[in-house]
Amino acid sequence: MQAFFDAASGAPPHPVARQALLAALDDGWADPGKLYTQARRARQLLDAARAATAEILRVRPDELAFTPSGTAAARLAVEGTRRGRQRAGSTLVHSAIEHSAVLYEAGDDAVSVPVDRLGRLDLDAWRAAVSRGGVALAALISASHEVGTLQPVAEAAEACAAHGVPLYVDAAQSVGRVPVPDGWSLLTASARKWGGPAGVGLLVVRKGTRWLSPYPENDGRDTGRDLPAIVAAAAALRAVAAERDAEAARLAPLVDRIRAVVAATVPDVEVVGDPVGRLPHLVTFSCLYVDGEALLHALDRHGFAVSSGSSCTSATLRPSHVLEAMGVLSHGNVRVSLHRQTTEAEVDRFLAELPGIVADLRAEAGVVGL
Amino acid sequence: MTVLDCLGQRCPLPVIALARRIPEVEVGAVVRVLADDPAAANDIPAWCRLRGQEYLGATTVDGSPAFDVRRAR
């Protein structure tokens, strides 16, 4: 049986999401902006989904918008704040380990703040970057989507507040998993990461934040609304929020076990990311002299679905910018990310089979003992 | 100085070539790796750190990226 270890890309649908989606397909297909009975029903569903999601995020419902994806939400966060703060400046300060969607949106007018070997933000460099004038926005991912290291959001927010710079937090890997510290002005997330449907992102813009929609014709935030998917996303979030702490307490020791056993049983492996200040469900390691693509295929043949930051596994053939920013090995890289359906038995089978899989690949490549 | 021409090779091949050659040179000698795979700039210094060898830095030879490593032990 296939063990799915790539929840950080998209978790398997939560059973509650499936139920809610099917119900909303029957009940919530009308345009909630219209004035007839079916539309009012759709409007009720949308309002209820927004209220439930806002309550979990501890924000006001009118601060929250649904977008077609986490990527769309990230782009709206950056572009809308740049538009709203034109008079203050145009520069985007961001960590070197933001999601590629944020880096793409950043463009050339940006300052990248480095991270250390564990993937944690350099706070002194961050403070210096947000204190120079002309900064429209500062962007910090809540926790690295590639190595799991939690970022010092509260300290970064303090530095931003001291200089009147809004902070945007990409919380895609944290929502439904771990609490996100306060102090930010904008936040985005993606429903598929918590077991909701793929086509739903969240954008929160706190009151008082200067943000102007790039699509002013409809206030632009609730773009491309797929109401049944939104209802399903909200239902799934409510379910995962209720079981969040218990799941974190169950998955964190499994990740600890992977970190310890991989380091002990696979020769020449570098387990990366902060061993303590990290997400409960995600771990990354790199195997010296092993081709990442070959490793992914071999693991898939053995029934393990994982992701990789190695260049040979990416469309651009570039190594992960996160691993580069940390200065850790990028080849032979594997990211394992767990979810509510992950069992201890699956993890133990992975740990039992991995050393042999890596040894076989090294033997084929003639690199044993190098 | 030993020069390893790994142009056109994808990672981890340039790192493997370096790991094979280092034991063959004297301690203190420098091996230059020519490698245009974008991962080499990251993975050669990372290999040096893991293996306790001395990474001297990157340069350009005839328009191609080159990475110098001194055998430290």
Short mmCIF file of C-alpha atoms in Angstrom, two decimals:
data_model
loop_
_atom_site.label_atom_id
_atom_site.label_comp_id
_atom_site.label_asym_id
_atom_site.label_seq_id
_atom_site.Cartn_x
_atom_site.Cartn_y
_atom_site.Cartn_z
CA MET A 1 0.00 0.00 0.00
CA GLN A 2 1.18 3.50 -0.85
CA ALA A 3 2.13 5.65 2.14
CA PHE A 4 1.44 9.29 1.30
CA PHE A 5 4.13 11.50 2.83
CA ASP A 6 3.59 14.75 0.91
CA ALA A 7 0.96 16.56 2.96
CA ALA A 8 2.96 19.79 2.66
CA SER A 9 2.07 19.87 -1.04
CA GLY A 10 -1.53 18.89 -0.38
CA ALA A 11 -3.01 16.70 2.32
CA PRO A 12 -5.50 13.95 1.46
CA PRO A 13 -9.05 15.37 1.62
CA HIS A 14 -10.48 15.40 5.10
CA PRO A 15 -13.65 13.22 5.21
CA VAL A 16 -15.59 16.22 6.46
CA ALA A 17 -14.49 18.20 3.39
CA ARG A 18 -15.90 15.56 1.11
CA GLN A 19 -19.27 15.53 2.90
CA ALA A 20 -19.50 19.31 2.93
CA LEU A 21 -18.50 19.56 -0.74
CA LEU A 22 -21.19 17.14 -1.87
CA ALA A 23 -23.85 18.88 0.22
CA ALA A 24 -22.84 22.32 -1.05
CA LEU A 25 -22.84 21.17 -4.67
CA ASP A 26 -26.57 20.54 -4.27
CA ASP A 27 -27.29 23.52 -2.06
CA GLY A 28 -24.76 26.22 -2.89
CA TRP A 29 -24.45 26.43 -6.65
CA ALA A 30 -26.19 29.79 -7.14
CA ASP A 31 -24.42 33.17 -7.32
CA PRO A 32 -24.54 34.51 -3.75
CA GLY A 33 -24.73 38.06 -5.11
CA LYS A 34 -28.21 37.62 -6.59
CA LEU A 35 -31.56 38.27 -4.95
CA TYR A 36 -33.59 35.10 -5.33
CA THR A 37 -34.11 32.20 -2.94
CA GLN A 38 -31.31 29.96 -4.24
CA ALA A 39 -28.89 32.89 -4.09
CA ARG A 40 -29.83 33.68 -0.52
CA ARG A 41 -29.12 30.08 0.41
CA ALA A 42 -25.72 30.34 -1.29
CA ARG A 43 -25.06 33.62 0.53
CA GLN A 44 -25.88 31.97 3.85
CA LEU A 45 -23.41 29.17 3.13
CA LEU A 46 -20.70 31.64 2.15
CA ASP A 47 -21.30 33.81 5.21
CA ALA A 48 -21.26 30.77 7.49
CA ALA A 49 -18.01 29.50 5.93
CA ARG A 50 -16.43 32.93 6.33
CA ALA A 51 -17.59 33.31 9.92
CA ALA A 52 -16.33 29.85 10.89
CA THR A 53 -12.96 30.38 9.20
CA ALA A 54 -12.55 33.86 10.68
CA GLU A 55 -13.30 32.57 14.17
CA ILE A 56 -10.59 29.91 13.88
CA LEU A 57 -8.10 32.49 12.62
CA ARG A 58 -9.27 34.92 15.34
CA VAL A 59 -10.00 37.69 12.84
CA ARG A 60 -13.15 39.57 11.84
CA PRO A 61 -15.21 38.02 9.02
CA ASP A 62 -14.91 41.18 6.94
CA GLU A 63 -11.11 40.94 7.12
CA LEU A 64 -11.14 37.53 5.44
CA ALA A 65 -11.47 36.76 1.74
CA PHE A 66 -11.45 33.52 -0.22
CA THR A 67 -9.20 33.30 -3.29
CA PRO A 68 -8.74 30.65 -6.01
CA SER A 69 -5.54 29.31 -4.38
CA GLY A 70 -2.85 30.02 -1.82
CA THR A 71 -0.70 31.36 -4.64
CA ALA A 72 -3.42 33.78 -5.73
CA ALA A 73 -3.77 34.93 -2.11
CA ALA A 74 -0.01 35.53 -1.82
CA ARG A 75 0.01 37.58 -5.00
CA LEU A 76 -2.99 39.63 -3.85
CA ALA A 77 -1.31 40.27 -0.49
CA VAL A 78 1.88 41.63 -2.07
CA GLU A 79 0.37 43.45 -5.03
CA GLY A 80 -2.50 45.01 -3.07
CA THR A 81 -0.21 46.31 -0.32
CA ARG A 82 2.22 47.75 -2.85
CA ARG A 83 -0.70 49.58 -4.46
CA GLY A 84 -2.05 50.76 -1.13
CA ARG A 85 1.33 51.99 0.12
CA GLN A 86 2.64 53.66 -3.00
CA ARG A 87 3.38 56.83 -1.08
CA ALA A 88 5.34 54.98 1.61
CA GLY A 89 7.49 52.99 -0.77
CA SER A 90 7.61 50.06 -3.14
CA THR A 91 10.31 47.75 -1.76
CA LEU A 92 9.38 44.30 -0.51
CA VAL A 93 11.53 42.98 2.34
CA HIS A 94 11.29 39.20 2.51
CA SER A 95 13.08 36.22 3.98
CA ALA A 96 15.24 34.22 1.58
CA ILE A 97 13.00 31.21 2.15
CA GLU A 98 9.60 32.56 1.11
CA HIS A 99 7.41 30.51 -1.16
CA SER A 100 8.33 30.96 -4.84
CA ALA A 101 4.98 32.71 -5.47
CA VAL A 102 6.01 35.49 -3.05
CA LEU A 103 9.50 35.73 -4.56
CA TYR A 104 8.02 35.95 -8.03
CA GLU A 105 5.67 38.72 -6.96
CA ALA A 106 8.54 40.52 -5.21
CA GLY A 107 10.30 41.23 -8.49
CA ASP A 108 13.48 43.32 -8.55
CA ASP A 109 12.46 45.93 -5.99
CA ALA A 110 13.10 43.63 -3.06
CA VAL A 111 15.50 42.96 -0.20
CA SER A 112 16.12 39.32 0.65
CA VAL A 113 16.98 38.65 4.31
CA PRO A 114 19.17 35.58 4.93
CA VAL A 115 18.54 32.60 7.20
CA ASP A 116 21.01 30.55 9.22
CA ARG A 117 22.04 26.93 8.62
CA LEU A 118 18.86 25.72 10.39
CA GLY A 119 16.69 27.87 8.17
CA ARG A 120 15.84 30.50 10.79
CA LEU A 121 15.53 34.18 9.87
CA ASP A 122 18.48 36.48 10.66
CA LEU A 123 16.58 38.93 12.89
CA ASP A 124 19.34 41.56 12.96
CA ALA A 125 19.40 41.68 9.16
CA TRP A 126 15.59 41.78 9.14
CA ARG A 127 15.53 44.73 11.57
CA ALA A 128 18.04 46.59 9.41
CA ALA A 129 16.07 45.86 6.24
CA VAL A 130 12.70 47.07 7.54
CA SER A 131 14.21 50.20 9.09
CA ARG A 132 15.52 51.66 5.84
CA GLY A 133 12.92 53.88 4.16
CA GLY A 134 10.79 53.05 1.14
CA VAL A 135 9.56 49.68 2.33
CA ALA A 136 6.01 48.88 1.21
CA LEU A 137 5.74 45.51 2.90
CA ALA A 138 7.73 42.84 4.70
CA ALA A 139 6.97 39.16 4.04
CA LEU A 140 7.82 36.31 6.36
CA ILE A 141 6.69 32.72 5.99
CA SER A 142 5.37 31.40 9.33
CA ALA A 143 7.36 28.16 8.97
CA SER A 144 9.46 26.87 6.11
CA HIS A 145 7.42 24.76 3.72
CA GLU A 146 10.56 22.87 2.75
CA VAL A 147 12.40 22.23 6.03
CA GLY A 148 9.78 22.97 8.69
CA THR A 149 11.73 25.56 10.70
CA LEU A 150 9.42 27.92 12.60
CA GLN A 151 10.17 31.58 11.98
CA PRO A 152 10.38 34.29 14.67
CA VAL A 153 7.13 35.93 13.56
CA ALA A 154 6.50 37.83 16.82
CA GLU A 155 9.99 39.40 16.86
CA ALA A 156 9.80 40.19 13.13
CA ALA A 157 6.38 41.81 13.68
CA GLU A 158 7.78 43.98 16.50
CA ALA A 159 10.51 45.26 14.20
CA CYS A 160 7.96 46.01 11.48
CA ALA A 161 5.65 47.81 13.90
CA ALA A 162 8.51 49.99 15.12
CA HIS A 163 8.97 51.28 11.57
CA GLY A 164 5.33 51.35 10.45
CA VAL A 165 5.86 48.55 7.94
CA PRO A 166 3.00 46.04 7.50
CA LEU A 167 3.98 42.40 7.92
CA TYR A 168 2.61 39.75 5.59
CA VAL A 169 2.74 36.19 6.93
CA ASP A 170 2.43 33.24 4.56
CA ALA A 171 0.92 30.73 6.96
CA ALA A 172 0.20 27.97 4.44
CA GLN A 173 2.07 25.32 6.43
CA SER A 174 0.91 26.50 9.87
CA VAL A 175 -2.86 27.01 9.67
CA GLY A 176 -4.51 23.91 11.11
CA ARG A 177 -1.14 22.67 12.45
CA VAL A 178 0.35 25.18 14.89
CA PRO A 179 -0.69 28.57 16.30
CA VAL A 180 0.44 31.60 14.31
CA PRO A 181 1.77 34.47 16.48
CA ASP A 182 -0.07 37.81 16.35
CA GLY A 183 1.28 41.12 15.11
CA TRP A 184 0.88 40.68 11.36
CA SER A 185 -1.16 42.85 9.01
CA LEU A 186 -1.80 40.33 6.24
CA LEU A 187 -1.95 36.54 6.25
CA THR A 188 -2.53 33.94 3.57
CA ALA A 189 -3.16 30.21 3.61
CA SER A 190 -4.17 27.37 1.33
CA ALA A 191 -7.01 24.94 2.02
CA ARG A 192 -5.39 21.91 0.37
CA LYS A 193 -2.63 21.98 3.00
CA TRP A 194 -5.18 21.25 5.75
CA GLY A 195 -7.25 18.71 3.86
CA GLY A 196 -9.62 21.06 2.05
CA PRO A 197 -10.07 21.25 -1.72
CA ALA A 198 -7.25 22.46 -3.97
CA GLY A 199 -8.96 25.57 -5.30
CA VAL A 200 -9.35 27.63 -2.12
CA GLY A 201 -6.93 30.15 -0.64
CA LEU A 202 -7.36 32.61 2.21
CA LEU A 203 -6.35 36.25 2.38
CA VAL A 204 -6.71 38.18 5.64
CA VAL A 205 -6.14 41.93 5.60
CA ARG A 206 -6.39 43.40 9.10
CA LYS A 207 -8.34 46.61 9.63
CA GLY A 208 -6.19 49.67 9.17
CA THR A 209 -3.85 48.07 6.67
CA ARG A 210 -3.39 50.12 3.52
CA TRP A 211 -4.38 47.60 0.86
CA LEU A 212 -5.90 48.36 -2.54
CA SER A 213 -7.36 45.60 -4.64
CA PRO A 214 -5.65 45.01 -7.97
CA TYR A 215 -9.19 44.22 -9.19
CA PRO A 216 -11.13 47.24 -7.97
CA GLU A 217 -14.30 46.34 -9.92
CA ASN A 218 -15.41 43.84 -7.26
CA ASP A 219 -13.23 44.89 -4.34
CA GLY A 220 -11.14 42.06 -5.65
CA ARG A 221 -10.65 39.95 -2.60
CA ASP A 222 -13.30 37.27 -3.02
CA THR A 223 -12.03 36.37 -6.47
CA GLY A 224 -13.02 33.31 -8.47
CA ARG A 225 -15.37 32.08 -5.80
CA ASP A 226 -16.03 28.33 -5.88
CA LEU A 227 -18.66 28.22 -3.18
CA PRO A 228 -18.92 24.44 -2.65
CA ALA A 229 -15.12 24.26 -2.37
CA ILE A 230 -15.10 27.15 0.11
CA VAL A 231 -17.75 25.45 2.23
CA ALA A 232 -15.70 22.25 2.18
CA ALA A 233 -12.51 24.15 3.06
CA ALA A 234 -14.18 25.80 6.05
CA ALA A 235 -15.64 22.50 7.26
CA ALA A 236 -12.26 20.80 6.98
CA LEU A 237 -10.53 23.66 8.81
CA ARG A 238 -13.02 23.47 11.66
CA ALA A 239 -12.36 19.73 11.94
CA VAL A 240 -8.56 19.99 11.82
CA ALA A 241 -8.55 22.95 14.22
CA ALA A 242 -10.46 20.84 16.75
CA GLU A 243 -7.93 18.01 16.53
CA ARG A 244 -4.89 20.23 15.93
CA ASP A 245 -3.07 19.91 19.25
CA ALA A 246 -3.73 16.17 19.53
CA GLU A 247 -2.47 15.60 15.97
CA ALA A 248 0.62 17.73 16.58
CA ALA A 249 1.33 15.72 19.73
CA ARG A 250 0.97 12.50 17.74
CA LEU A 251 2.99 13.52 14.66
CA ALA A 252 5.87 15.42 16.33
CA PRO A 253 7.34 12.26 17.94
CA LEU A 254 7.08 10.46 14.57
CA VAL A 255 9.10 13.26 12.99
CA ASP A 256 11.58 13.03 15.88
CA ARG A 257 11.88 9.32 15.18
CA ILE A 258 12.51 9.94 11.49
CA ARG A 259 15.15 12.56 12.29
CA ALA A 260 16.96 10.26 14.71
CA VAL A 261 16.68 6.96 12.83
CA VAL A 262 17.56 8.35 9.39
CA ALA A 263 20.67 10.01 10.82
CA ALA A 264 21.65 6.78 12.57
CA THR A 265 20.92 4.24 9.83
CA VAL A 266 21.66 6.01 6.54
CA PRO A 267 25.37 6.80 6.08
CA ASP A 268 26.34 10.29 4.87
CA VAL A 269 22.96 11.89 5.36
CA GLU A 270 22.27 15.46 6.42
CA VAL A 271 18.99 15.93 8.31
CA VAL A 272 18.19 19.63 7.91
CA GLY A 273 15.99 22.23 9.62
CA ASP A 274 15.61 23.17 13.27
CA PRO A 275 15.30 19.97 15.34
CA VAL A 276 13.22 21.71 18.03
CA GLY A 277 11.60 24.91 16.70
CA ARG A 278 9.85 23.22 13.83
CA LEU A 279 6.49 22.17 12.41
CA PRO A 280 5.16 18.95 13.95
CA HIS A 281 4.62 17.12 10.66
CA LEU A 282 7.54 17.86 8.35
CA VAL A 283 11.14 16.70 8.04
CA THR A 284 13.77 17.06 5.31
CA PHE A 285 17.08 15.29 4.71
CA SER A 286 19.67 14.98 1.97
CA CYS A 287 21.63 11.86 1.00
CA LEU A 288 25.15 12.52 -0.20
CA TYR A 289 25.97 11.34 -3.78
CA VAL A 290 22.38 10.25 -4.47
CA ASP A 291 20.36 11.62 -7.39
CA GLY A 292 17.15 13.13 -6.01
CA GLU A 293 14.99 12.08 -8.93
CA ALA A 294 16.22 8.49 -8.78
CA LEU A 295 15.55 8.46 -5.03
CA LEU A 296 11.99 9.75 -5.47
CA HIS A 297 11.24 7.10 -8.11
CA ALA A 298 12.77 4.33 -5.99
CA LEU A 299 10.73 5.41 -2.96
CA ASP A 300 7.60 5.54 -5.12
CA ARG A 301 8.24 1.96 -6.30
CA HIS A 302 8.49 0.93 -2.64
CA GLY A 303 5.19 2.64 -1.90
CA PHE A 304 6.28 6.00 -0.46
CA ALA A 305 5.12 9.32 -1.92
CA VAL A 306 7.56 12.08 -0.92
CA SER A 307 8.71 15.43 -2.28
CA SER A 308 12.21 16.77 -2.99
CA GLY A 309 14.03 20.07 -3.26
CA SER A 310 16.74 18.65 -5.51
CA SER A 311 17.26 20.42 -8.82
CA CYS A 312 16.65 17.31 -10.90
CA THR A 313 13.14 17.03 -9.51
CA SER A 314 12.11 20.61 -10.31
CA ALA A 315 10.70 21.95 -13.57
CA THR A 316 13.40 24.63 -13.66
CA LEU A 317 16.27 22.21 -12.91
CA ARG A 318 17.35 24.62 -10.18
CA PRO A 319 17.90 23.43 -6.63
CA SER A 320 15.50 24.59 -3.93
CA HIS A 321 16.17 28.24 -3.04
CA VAL A 322 15.43 27.30 0.58
CA LEU A 323 18.20 24.67 0.75
CA GLU A 324 20.53 27.12 -1.04
CA ALA A 325 19.73 29.88 1.45
CA MET A 326 20.59 27.51 4.30
CA GLY A 327 23.76 26.34 2.59
CA VAL A 328 22.84 22.68 3.00
CA LEU A 329 23.21 19.86 0.52
CA SER A 330 20.52 20.05 -2.18
CA HIS A 331 21.04 16.78 -4.02
CA GLY A 332 19.54 13.50 -2.83
CA ASN A 333 16.94 15.55 -0.98
CA VAL A 334 13.73 14.14 0.48
CA ARG A 335 10.91 15.97 2.25
CA VAL A 336 8.56 13.82 4.32
CA SER A 337 5.36 15.51 5.49
CA LEU A 338 2.77 13.67 7.55
CA HIS A 339 -0.97 14.10 8.03
CA ARG A 340 -3.90 12.84 10.09
CA GLN A 341 -4.07 9.52 8.21
CA THR A 342 -0.36 8.77 8.66
CA THR A 343 0.22 5.74 10.87
CA GLU A 344 3.17 4.79 13.01
CA ALA A 345 3.38 1.55 11.01
CA GLU A 346 3.85 3.51 7.76
CA VAL A 347 6.67 5.55 9.31
CA ASP A 348 8.35 2.42 10.66
CA ARG A 349 8.12 0.70 7.27
CA PHE A 350 9.70 3.77 5.67
CA LEU A 351 12.51 3.77 8.23
CA ALA A 352 13.06 0.04 7.71
CA GLU A 353 13.27 0.27 3.92
CA LEU A 354 15.04 3.60 3.39
CA PRO A 355 18.62 2.48 4.25
CA GLY A 356 18.44 -0.35 1.70
CA ILE A 357 16.96 1.90 -0.99
CA VAL A 358 19.73 4.49 -0.54
CA ALA A 359 22.40 1.77 -0.41
CA ASP A 360 21.14 0.25 -3.67
CA LEU A 361 21.19 3.62 -5.44
CA ARG A 362 24.72 4.29 -4.19
CA ALA A 363 25.85 0.86 -5.32
CA GLU A 364 24.38 1.44 -8.78
CA ALA A 365 26.15 4.79 -9.01
CA GLY A 366 29.42 3.30 -7.77
CA VAL A 367 29.76 5.78 -4.92
CA VAL A 368 29.85 3.42 -1.94
CA GLY A 369 32.61 4.35 0.50
CA LEU A 370 33.39 7.70 -1.12
CA MET B 1 46.40 22.39 -9.79
CA THR B 2 44.10 19.51 -10.68
CA VAL B 3 41.15 20.51 -12.87
CA LEU B 4 38.01 18.40 -13.14
CA ASP B 5 35.89 19.16 -16.17
CA CYS B 6 32.32 18.42 -15.08
CA LEU B 7 30.67 20.82 -17.53
CA GLY B 8 27.33 19.47 -18.70
CA GLN B 9 27.09 17.04 -15.79
CA ARG B 10 24.09 17.20 -13.49
CA CYS B 11 24.36 17.15 -9.73
CA PRO B 12 25.45 15.09 -7.87
CA LEU B 13 27.99 14.03 -10.53
CA PRO B 14 30.38 17.01 -10.04
CA VAL B 15 30.38 16.38 -6.29
CA ILE B 16 31.06 12.68 -6.86
CA ALA B 17 33.97 13.52 -9.19
CA LEU B 18 35.40 15.83 -6.53
CA ALA B 19 35.01 13.21 -3.79
CA ARG B 20 36.85 10.65 -5.96
CA ARG B 21 39.75 12.97 -6.77
CA ILE B 22 40.43 14.57 -3.38
CA PRO B 23 42.07 11.43 -1.83
CA GLU B 24 44.41 11.25 -4.83
CA VAL B 25 45.95 14.71 -4.34
CA GLU B 26 48.40 15.79 -1.62
CA VAL B 27 47.07 17.42 1.55
CA GLY B 28 47.18 21.15 0.81
CA ALA B 29 46.71 20.72 -2.94
CA VAL B 30 43.84 22.44 -4.74
CA VAL B 31 41.27 20.79 -6.99
CA ARG B 32 39.29 23.02 -9.35
CA VAL B 33 35.87 21.75 -10.44
CA LEU B 34 34.38 23.17 -13.63
CA ALA B 35 30.63 22.67 -13.28
CA ASP B 36 27.68 24.49 -14.81
CA ASP B 37 24.89 22.63 -13.05
CA PRO B 38 23.15 25.28 -10.92
CA ALA B 39 23.28 23.02 -7.86
CA ALA B 40 27.09 22.82 -7.89
CA ALA B 41 27.52 26.32 -6.42
CA ASN B 42 25.58 25.16 -3.38
CA ASP B 43 26.53 21.51 -3.12
CA ILE B 44 30.32 21.77 -3.50
CA PRO B 45 30.66 24.09 -0.45
CA ALA B 46 28.15 21.92 1.42
CA TRP B 47 30.21 18.80 0.64
CA CYS B 48 33.37 20.55 1.90
CA ARG B 49 31.61 21.37 5.17
CA LEU B 50 30.37 17.79 5.61
CA ARG B 51 33.76 16.30 4.71
CA GLY B 52 36.01 18.77 6.53
CA GLN B 53 37.66 20.01 3.35
CA GLU B 54 38.45 23.65 2.63
CA TYR B 55 36.23 25.48 0.14
CA LEU B 56 38.24 28.32 -1.39
CA GLY B 57 35.48 29.93 -3.46
CA ALA B 58 34.00 30.25 -6.91
CA THR B 59 35.55 31.78 -9.98
CA THR B 60 34.98 31.82 -13.73
CA VAL B 61 37.11 30.00 -16.29
CA ASP B 62 36.43 30.74 -19.96
CA GLY B 63 32.92 31.84 -19.02
CA SER B 64 32.10 28.72 -17.02
CA PRO B 65 31.67 28.51 -13.26
CA ALA B 66 34.61 26.95 -11.40
CA PHE B 67 34.93 25.96 -7.75
CA ASP B 68 38.22 25.58 -5.89
CA VAL B 69 38.68 23.12 -3.04
CA ARG B 70 41.84 22.54 -0.98
CA ARG B 71 42.41 19.13 0.52
CA ALA B 72 42.60 19.90 4.23
CA ARG B 73 43.08 16.40 5.62
#
